[in-house]
CSV table of C-alpha atoms in Angstrom, one decimal:
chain,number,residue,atom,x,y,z
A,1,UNK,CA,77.5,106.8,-30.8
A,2,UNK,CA,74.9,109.6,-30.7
A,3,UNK,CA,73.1,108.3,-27.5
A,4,UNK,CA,69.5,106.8,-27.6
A,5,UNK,CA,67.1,108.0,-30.0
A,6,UNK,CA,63.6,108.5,-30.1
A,7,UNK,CA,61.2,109.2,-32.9
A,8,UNK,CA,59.0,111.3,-34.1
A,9,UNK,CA,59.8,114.3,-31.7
A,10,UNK,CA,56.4,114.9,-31.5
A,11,UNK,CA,53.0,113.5,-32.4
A,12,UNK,CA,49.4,114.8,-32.6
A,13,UNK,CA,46.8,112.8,-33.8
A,14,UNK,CA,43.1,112.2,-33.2
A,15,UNK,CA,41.2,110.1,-30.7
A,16,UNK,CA,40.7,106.6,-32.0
A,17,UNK,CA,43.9,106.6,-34.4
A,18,UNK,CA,46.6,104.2,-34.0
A,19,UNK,CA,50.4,105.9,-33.4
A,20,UNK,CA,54.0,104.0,-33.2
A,21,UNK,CA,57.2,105.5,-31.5
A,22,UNK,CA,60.2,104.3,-32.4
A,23,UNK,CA,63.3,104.6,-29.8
A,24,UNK,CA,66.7,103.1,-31.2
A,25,UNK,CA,69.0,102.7,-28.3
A,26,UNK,CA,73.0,102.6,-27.5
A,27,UNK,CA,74.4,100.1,-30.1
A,28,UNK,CA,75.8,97.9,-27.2
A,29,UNK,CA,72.6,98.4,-24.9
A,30,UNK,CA,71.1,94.9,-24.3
A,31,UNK,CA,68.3,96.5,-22.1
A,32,UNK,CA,65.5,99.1,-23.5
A,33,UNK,CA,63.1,100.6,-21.4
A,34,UNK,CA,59.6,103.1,-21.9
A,35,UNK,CA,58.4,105.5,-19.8
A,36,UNK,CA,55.8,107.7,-20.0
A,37,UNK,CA,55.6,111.1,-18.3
A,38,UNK,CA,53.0,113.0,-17.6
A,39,UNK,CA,52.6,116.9,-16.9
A,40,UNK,CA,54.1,117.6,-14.0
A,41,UNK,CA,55.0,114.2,-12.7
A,42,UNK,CA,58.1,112.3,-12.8
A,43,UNK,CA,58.5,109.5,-15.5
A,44,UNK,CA,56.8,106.3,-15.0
A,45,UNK,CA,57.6,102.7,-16.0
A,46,UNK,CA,55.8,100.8,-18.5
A,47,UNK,CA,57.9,98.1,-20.1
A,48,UNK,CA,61.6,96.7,-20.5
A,49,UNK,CA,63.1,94.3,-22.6
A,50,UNK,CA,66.4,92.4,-22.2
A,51,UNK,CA,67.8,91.7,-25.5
A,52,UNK,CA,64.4,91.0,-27.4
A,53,UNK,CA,62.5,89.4,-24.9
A,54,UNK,CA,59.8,91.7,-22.7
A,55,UNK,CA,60.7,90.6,-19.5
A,56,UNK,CA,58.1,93.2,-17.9
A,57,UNK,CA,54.9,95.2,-18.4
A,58,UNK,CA,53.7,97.5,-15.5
A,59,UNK,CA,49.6,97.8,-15.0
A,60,UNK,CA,49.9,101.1,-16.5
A,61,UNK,CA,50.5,99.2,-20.1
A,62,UNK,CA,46.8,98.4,-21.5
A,63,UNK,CA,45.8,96.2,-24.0
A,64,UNK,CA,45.9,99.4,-26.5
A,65,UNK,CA,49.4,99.5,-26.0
A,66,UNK,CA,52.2,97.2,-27.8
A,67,UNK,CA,55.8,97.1,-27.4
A,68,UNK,CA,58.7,95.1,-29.5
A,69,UNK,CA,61.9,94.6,-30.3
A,70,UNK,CA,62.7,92.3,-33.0
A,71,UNK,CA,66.3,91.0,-33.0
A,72,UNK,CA,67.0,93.2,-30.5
A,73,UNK,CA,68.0,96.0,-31.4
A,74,UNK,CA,65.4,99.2,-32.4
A,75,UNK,CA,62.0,99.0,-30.5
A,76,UNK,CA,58.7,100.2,-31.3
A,77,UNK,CA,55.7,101.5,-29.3
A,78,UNK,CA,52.4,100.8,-30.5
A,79,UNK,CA,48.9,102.8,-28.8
A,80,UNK,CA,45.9,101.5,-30.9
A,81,UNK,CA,42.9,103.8,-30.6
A,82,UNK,CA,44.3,106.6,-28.8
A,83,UNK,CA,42.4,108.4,-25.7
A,84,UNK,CA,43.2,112.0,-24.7
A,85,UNK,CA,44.4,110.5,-21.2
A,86,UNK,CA,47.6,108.9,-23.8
A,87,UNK,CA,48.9,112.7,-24.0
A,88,UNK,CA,51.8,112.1,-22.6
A,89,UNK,CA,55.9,112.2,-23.0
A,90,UNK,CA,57.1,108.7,-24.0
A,91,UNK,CA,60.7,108.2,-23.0
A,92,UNK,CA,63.1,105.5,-24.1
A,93,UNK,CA,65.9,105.0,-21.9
A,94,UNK,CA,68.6,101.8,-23.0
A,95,UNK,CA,71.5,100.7,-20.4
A,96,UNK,CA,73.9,97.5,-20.1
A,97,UNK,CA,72.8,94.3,-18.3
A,98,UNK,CA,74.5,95.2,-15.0
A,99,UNK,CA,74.6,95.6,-11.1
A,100,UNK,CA,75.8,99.4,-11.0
A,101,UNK,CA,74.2,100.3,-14.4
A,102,UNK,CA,72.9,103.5,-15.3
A,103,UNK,CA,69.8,103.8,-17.7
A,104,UNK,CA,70.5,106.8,-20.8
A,105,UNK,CA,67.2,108.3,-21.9
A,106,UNK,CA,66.3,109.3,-25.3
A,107,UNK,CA,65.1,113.0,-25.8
A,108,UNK,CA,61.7,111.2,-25.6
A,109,UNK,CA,58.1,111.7,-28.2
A,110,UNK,CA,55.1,114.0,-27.0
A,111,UNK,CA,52.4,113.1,-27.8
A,112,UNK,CA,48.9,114.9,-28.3
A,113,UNK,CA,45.6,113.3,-28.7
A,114,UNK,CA,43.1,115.6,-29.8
B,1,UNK,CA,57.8,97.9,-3.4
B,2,UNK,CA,59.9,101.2,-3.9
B,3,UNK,CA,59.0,104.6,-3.9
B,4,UNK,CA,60.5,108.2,-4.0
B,5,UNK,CA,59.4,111.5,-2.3
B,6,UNK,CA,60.6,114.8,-3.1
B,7,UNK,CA,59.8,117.6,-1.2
B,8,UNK,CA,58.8,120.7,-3.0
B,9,UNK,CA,57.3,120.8,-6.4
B,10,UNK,CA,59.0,124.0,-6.8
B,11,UNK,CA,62.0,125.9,-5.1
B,12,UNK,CA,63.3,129.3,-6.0
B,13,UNK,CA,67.0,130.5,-5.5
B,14,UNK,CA,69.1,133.5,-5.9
B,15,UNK,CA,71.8,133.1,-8.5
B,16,UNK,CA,75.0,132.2,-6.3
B,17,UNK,CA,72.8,130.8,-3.4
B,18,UNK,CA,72.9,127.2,-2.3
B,19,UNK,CA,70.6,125.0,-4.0
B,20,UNK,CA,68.7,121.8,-1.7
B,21,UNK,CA,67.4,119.4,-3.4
B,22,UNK,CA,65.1,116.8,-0.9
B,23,UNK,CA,64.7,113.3,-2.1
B,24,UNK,CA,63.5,110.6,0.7
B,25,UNK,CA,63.1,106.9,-0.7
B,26,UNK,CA,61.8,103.7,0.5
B,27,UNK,CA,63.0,100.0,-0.8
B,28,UNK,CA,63.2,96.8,0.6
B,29,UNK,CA,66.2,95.7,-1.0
B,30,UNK,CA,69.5,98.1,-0.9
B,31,UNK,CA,68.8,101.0,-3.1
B,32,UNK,CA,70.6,102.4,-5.9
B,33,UNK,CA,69.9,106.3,-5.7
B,34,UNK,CA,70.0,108.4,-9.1
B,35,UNK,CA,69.3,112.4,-10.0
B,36,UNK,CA,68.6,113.5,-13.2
B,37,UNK,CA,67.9,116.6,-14.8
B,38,UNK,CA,65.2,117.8,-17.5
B,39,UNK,CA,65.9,120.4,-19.4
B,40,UNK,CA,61.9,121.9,-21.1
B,41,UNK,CA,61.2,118.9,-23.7
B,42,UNK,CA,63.8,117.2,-23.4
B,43,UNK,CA,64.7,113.3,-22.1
B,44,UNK,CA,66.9,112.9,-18.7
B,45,UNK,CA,70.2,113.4,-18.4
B,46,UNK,CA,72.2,111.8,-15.3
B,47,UNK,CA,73.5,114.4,-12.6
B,48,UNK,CA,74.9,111.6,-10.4
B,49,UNK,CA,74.1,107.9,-8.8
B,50,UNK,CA,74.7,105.9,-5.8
B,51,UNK,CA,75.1,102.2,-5.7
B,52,UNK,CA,77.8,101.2,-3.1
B,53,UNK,CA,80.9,102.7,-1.0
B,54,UNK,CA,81.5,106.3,-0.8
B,55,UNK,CA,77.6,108.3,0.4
B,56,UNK,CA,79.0,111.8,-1.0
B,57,UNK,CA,78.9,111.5,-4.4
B,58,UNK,CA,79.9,114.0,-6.8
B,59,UNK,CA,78.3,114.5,-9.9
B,60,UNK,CA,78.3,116.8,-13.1
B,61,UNK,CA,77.8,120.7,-12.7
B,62,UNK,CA,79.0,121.1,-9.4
B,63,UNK,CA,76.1,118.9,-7.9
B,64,UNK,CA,76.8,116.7,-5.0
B,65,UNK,CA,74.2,114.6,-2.7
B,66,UNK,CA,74.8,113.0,0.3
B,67,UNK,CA,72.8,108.9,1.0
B,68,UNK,CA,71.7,108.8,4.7
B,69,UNK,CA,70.1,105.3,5.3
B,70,UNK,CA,69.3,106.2,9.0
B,71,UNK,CA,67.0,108.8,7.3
B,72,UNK,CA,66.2,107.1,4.0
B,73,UNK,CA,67.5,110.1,2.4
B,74,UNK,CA,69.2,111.0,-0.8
B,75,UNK,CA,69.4,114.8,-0.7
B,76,UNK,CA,70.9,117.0,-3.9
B,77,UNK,CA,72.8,119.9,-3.5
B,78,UNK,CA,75.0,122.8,-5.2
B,79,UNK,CA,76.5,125.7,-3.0
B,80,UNK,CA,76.2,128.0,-5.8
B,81,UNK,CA,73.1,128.8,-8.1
B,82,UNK,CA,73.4,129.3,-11.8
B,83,UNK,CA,71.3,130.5,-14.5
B,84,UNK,CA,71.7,127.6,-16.5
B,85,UNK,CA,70.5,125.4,-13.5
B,86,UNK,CA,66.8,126.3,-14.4
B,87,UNK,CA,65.0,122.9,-14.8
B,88,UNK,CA,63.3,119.8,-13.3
B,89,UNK,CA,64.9,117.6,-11.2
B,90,UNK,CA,64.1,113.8,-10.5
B,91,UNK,CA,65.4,111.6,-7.8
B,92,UNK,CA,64.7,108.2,-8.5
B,93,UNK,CA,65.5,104.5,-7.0
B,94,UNK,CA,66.6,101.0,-9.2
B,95,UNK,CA,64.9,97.9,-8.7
B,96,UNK,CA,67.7,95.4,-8.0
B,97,UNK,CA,69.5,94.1,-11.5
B,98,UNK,CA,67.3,90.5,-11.6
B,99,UNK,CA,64.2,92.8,-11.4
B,100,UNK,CA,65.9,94.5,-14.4
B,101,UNK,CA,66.9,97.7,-12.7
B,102,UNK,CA,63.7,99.7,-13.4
B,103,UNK,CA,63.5,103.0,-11.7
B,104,UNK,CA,61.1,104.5,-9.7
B,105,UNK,CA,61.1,108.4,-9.7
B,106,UNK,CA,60.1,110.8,-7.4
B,107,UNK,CA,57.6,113.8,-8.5
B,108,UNK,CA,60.3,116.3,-9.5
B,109,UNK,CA,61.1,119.4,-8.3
B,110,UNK,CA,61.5,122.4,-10.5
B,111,UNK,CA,64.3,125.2,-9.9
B,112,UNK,CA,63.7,128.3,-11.0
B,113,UNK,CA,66.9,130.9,-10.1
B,114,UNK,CA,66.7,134.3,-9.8
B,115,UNK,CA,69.4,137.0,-11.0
């Protein structure tokens, strides 16, 4: 297994486009998680799914933005008409249903919105 | 609610000089207590946890931190710098598992060692 992966590795686009990130996870992971990290500042939570069910959405998560993950496995991350304040480092992290689990992070998509 | 402080944005150390690492936390449930390491554009990598038993834990690298609950603390350390420990660091705390273990990181502190 090659860990978590996240794609593109980076991202510029215009304000007002739509991008999607792409973050496939450990093969046995039944957990997925974004993050999004800003410059400077330590990651910070957005959504997680359990198998393919979103279970949670933090406040941070507008009604641009759109998460899935169909059969559970691969997810996708959705912003719809991008705003300069969306530059940011999106991080997928995946880990096991579990009391002393650990979460693995992907190498995480930066994106730019010009 | 949880919530993780780390003080110092930046710290500076001599190669071969300790390294301190300070990471205070609150949570109303018991906390599981992570570090992790960032490398310039890259994701996180584990350095070490804490969920139950033993408060020194050891992680990879040489790094070690110490859980204090008198002092809500969760403090990283290495007694000798290297080069190659130039990067961010990020303590961070898990919501309990039914809450789906979401963490919570601190602000990071970045380590910059000097030859």
């Amino acid at each position: 297994d090659t860990g978590v992966s996240q794609n593109p590795r980076h991202k510029i686009t215009k304000r007002g486009q739509n991008v999607t990130f792409r973050c496939d996870p450990i093969s046995e992971h039944n957990r997925l998680y974004w993050y999004r990290q800003t410059l400077g500042q330590g990651p910070e939570f957005l959504t997680y799914f359990q198998n393919e069910a979103q279970l949670e959405k933090s406040r941070l998560l507008s009604d641009r933005f759109s998460a899935e993950r169909p059969k559970g496995s691969f997810s996708t991350l959705e912003i719809q008409r991008t705003e300069q304040g969306d530059s940011a480092m999106y991080l997928c992290a995946s880990s096991l249903r579990s009391v002393n689990t650990e979460a693995f992070f992907g190498q995480g998509t930066r994106l730019t919105v010009v | 609610a949880q919530s993780v402080t780390q003080l110092g944005s930046h710290v500076s150390v001599s190669e071969g000089a300790l390294v301190l690492l300070r990471c205070n936390y609150s949570s109303s449930v018991p906390p599981y207590l992570f570090w992790y390491v960032q490398y310039p554009n890259q994701g996180l990598q584990l350095l070490l946890k804490y969920t139950t038993g033993a408060t020194l834990v050891k992680g990879i690298n040489g790094f070690e931190a110490e859980f204090k609950k008198s002092e809500t603390s969760f403090h990283l350390t290495k007694p000798s710098a290297h080069m190659s420990d130039a990067a961010e660091y990020f303590c961070a705390v898990s919501a309990a598992e039914a809450a789906g273990n979401k963490l919570t990181f601190g602000g990071g502190t970045r380590v910059l060692v000097k030859p």
